[in-house]
C-alpha cells in the first residue's frame, strides 16, 4: 500500500512480483487494492477478505510453476 499511495499503479506492482500477471487479471488486481485501501488493519499482514489469500496463493503457485518451467528449459 505504501507504493500505491506513492503513485505506483497496482498492476505495475503485481507485474513486478509475478511474471504472468494476466492470469490473475487487471480488474481483480484493481479490486483487491481497492479493498485493501479501505481495510482497517491494512498495516498488518492480516486481511478481512478470504479472496485476498486465494489471490496470493494463486500468484505464488504461478511463480513456482514458472520457475520450474524455466529450470526444465535450461536442462
CSV table of C-alpha atoms in Angstrom, one decimal:
chain,number,residue,atom,x,y,z
A,1,UNK,CA,0.0,0.0,0.0
A,2,UNK,CA,2.9,2.3,0.6
A,3,UNK,CA,4.0,2.1,-3.0
A,4,UNK,CA,0.3,2.5,-4.1
A,5,UNK,CA,0.0,5.7,-2.1
A,6,UNK,CA,3.3,6.9,-3.6
A,7,UNK,CA,1.5,6.8,-7.0
A,8,UNK,CA,2.6,3.4,-8.3
A,9,UNK,CA,-0.2,1.6,-10.1
A,10,UNK,CA,-1.4,-1.8,-8.6
A,11,UNK,CA,-0.9,-3.7,-11.8
A,12,UNK,CA,2.7,-2.4,-12.0
A,13,UNK,CA,3.4,-3.8,-8.6
A,14,UNK,CA,1.9,-7.2,-9.4
A,15,UNK,CA,3.7,-7.3,-12.8
A,16,UNK,CA,6.9,-6.9,-10.9
A,17,UNK,CA,6.1,-9.7,-8.5
A,18,UNK,CA,4.5,-12.2,-10.9
A,19,UNK,CA,5.8,-12.7,-14.5
A,20,UNK,CA,2.5,-13.8,-15.9
A,21,UNK,CA,0.2,-11.5,-14.0
A,22,UNK,CA,-2.5,-11.5,-16.7
A,23,UNK,CA,-3.7,-14.9,-15.4
A,24,UNK,CA,-4.8,-13.0,-12.3
A,25,UNK,CA,-6.4,-10.3,-14.3
A,26,UNK,CA,-6.1,-6.5,-14.1
A,27,UNK,CA,-9.6,-6.0,-12.8
A,28,UNK,CA,-9.1,-8.4,-10.0
A,29,UNK,CA,-5.9,-6.7,-9.0
A,30,UNK,CA,-7.5,-3.3,-9.0
A,31,UNK,CA,-10.5,-4.6,-6.9
A,32,UNK,CA,-8.1,-6.2,-4.4
A,33,UNK,CA,-6.2,-2.9,-4.0
A,34,UNK,CA,-9.5,-1.1,-3.6
A,35,UNK,CA,-10.5,-3.5,-0.7
A,36,UNK,CA,-7.0,-3.3,0.9
A,37,UNK,CA,-7.1,0.5,0.7
A,38,UNK,CA,-10.2,0.5,2.9
A,39,UNK,CA,-9.3,-2.3,5.2
A,40,UNK,CA,-8.8,-1.0,8.8
A,41,UNK,CA,-5.9,-3.4,9.5
A,42,UNK,CA,-4.0,-2.6,6.3
A,43,UNK,CA,-0.8,-2.0,8.2
A,44,UNK,CA,-0.7,-5.6,9.3
A,45,UNK,CA,-0.4,-8.9,7.5
A,46,UNK,CA,-4.0,-9.9,8.3
A,47,UNK,CA,-6.8,-9.4,5.8
A,48,UNK,CA,-10.5,-9.5,6.1
A,49,UNK,CA,-11.4,-10.9,2.7
A,50,UNK,CA,-10.6,-14.6,2.1
A,51,UNK,CA,-10.2,-13.8,-1.6
A,52,UNK,CA,-7.0,-12.0,-0.8
A,53,UNK,CA,-5.5,-15.2,0.5
A,54,UNK,CA,-6.6,-17.1,-2.6
A,55,UNK,CA,-5.1,-14.5,-4.9
A,56,UNK,CA,-1.8,-14.6,-3.1
A,57,UNK,CA,-1.8,-18.4,-3.1
A,58,UNK,CA,-2.5,-18.4,-6.9
A,59,UNK,CA,0.2,-15.9,-7.6
A,60,UNK,CA,2.7,-17.9,-5.6
A,61,UNK,CA,1.8,-21.2,-7.4
A,62,UNK,CA,2.1,-19.4,-10.7
A,63,UNK,CA,5.6,-18.2,-9.8
A,64,UNK,CA,6.6,-21.7,-8.7
A,65,UNK,CA,5.4,-23.2,-11.9
A,66,UNK,CA,7.2,-20.6,-14.0
A,67,UNK,CA,10.4,-21.2,-12.1
A,68,UNK,CA,10.0,-25.0,-12.6
A,69,UNK,CA,9.4,-24.5,-16.3
A,70,UNK,CA,12.4,-22.2,-16.6
A,71,UNK,CA,14.6,-24.9,-14.9
A,72,UNK,CA,13.3,-27.6,-17.2
A,73,UNK,CA,14.0,-25.4,-20.3
A,74,UNK,CA,17.6,-24.9,-19.1
A,75,UNK,CA,18.2,-28.6,-18.7
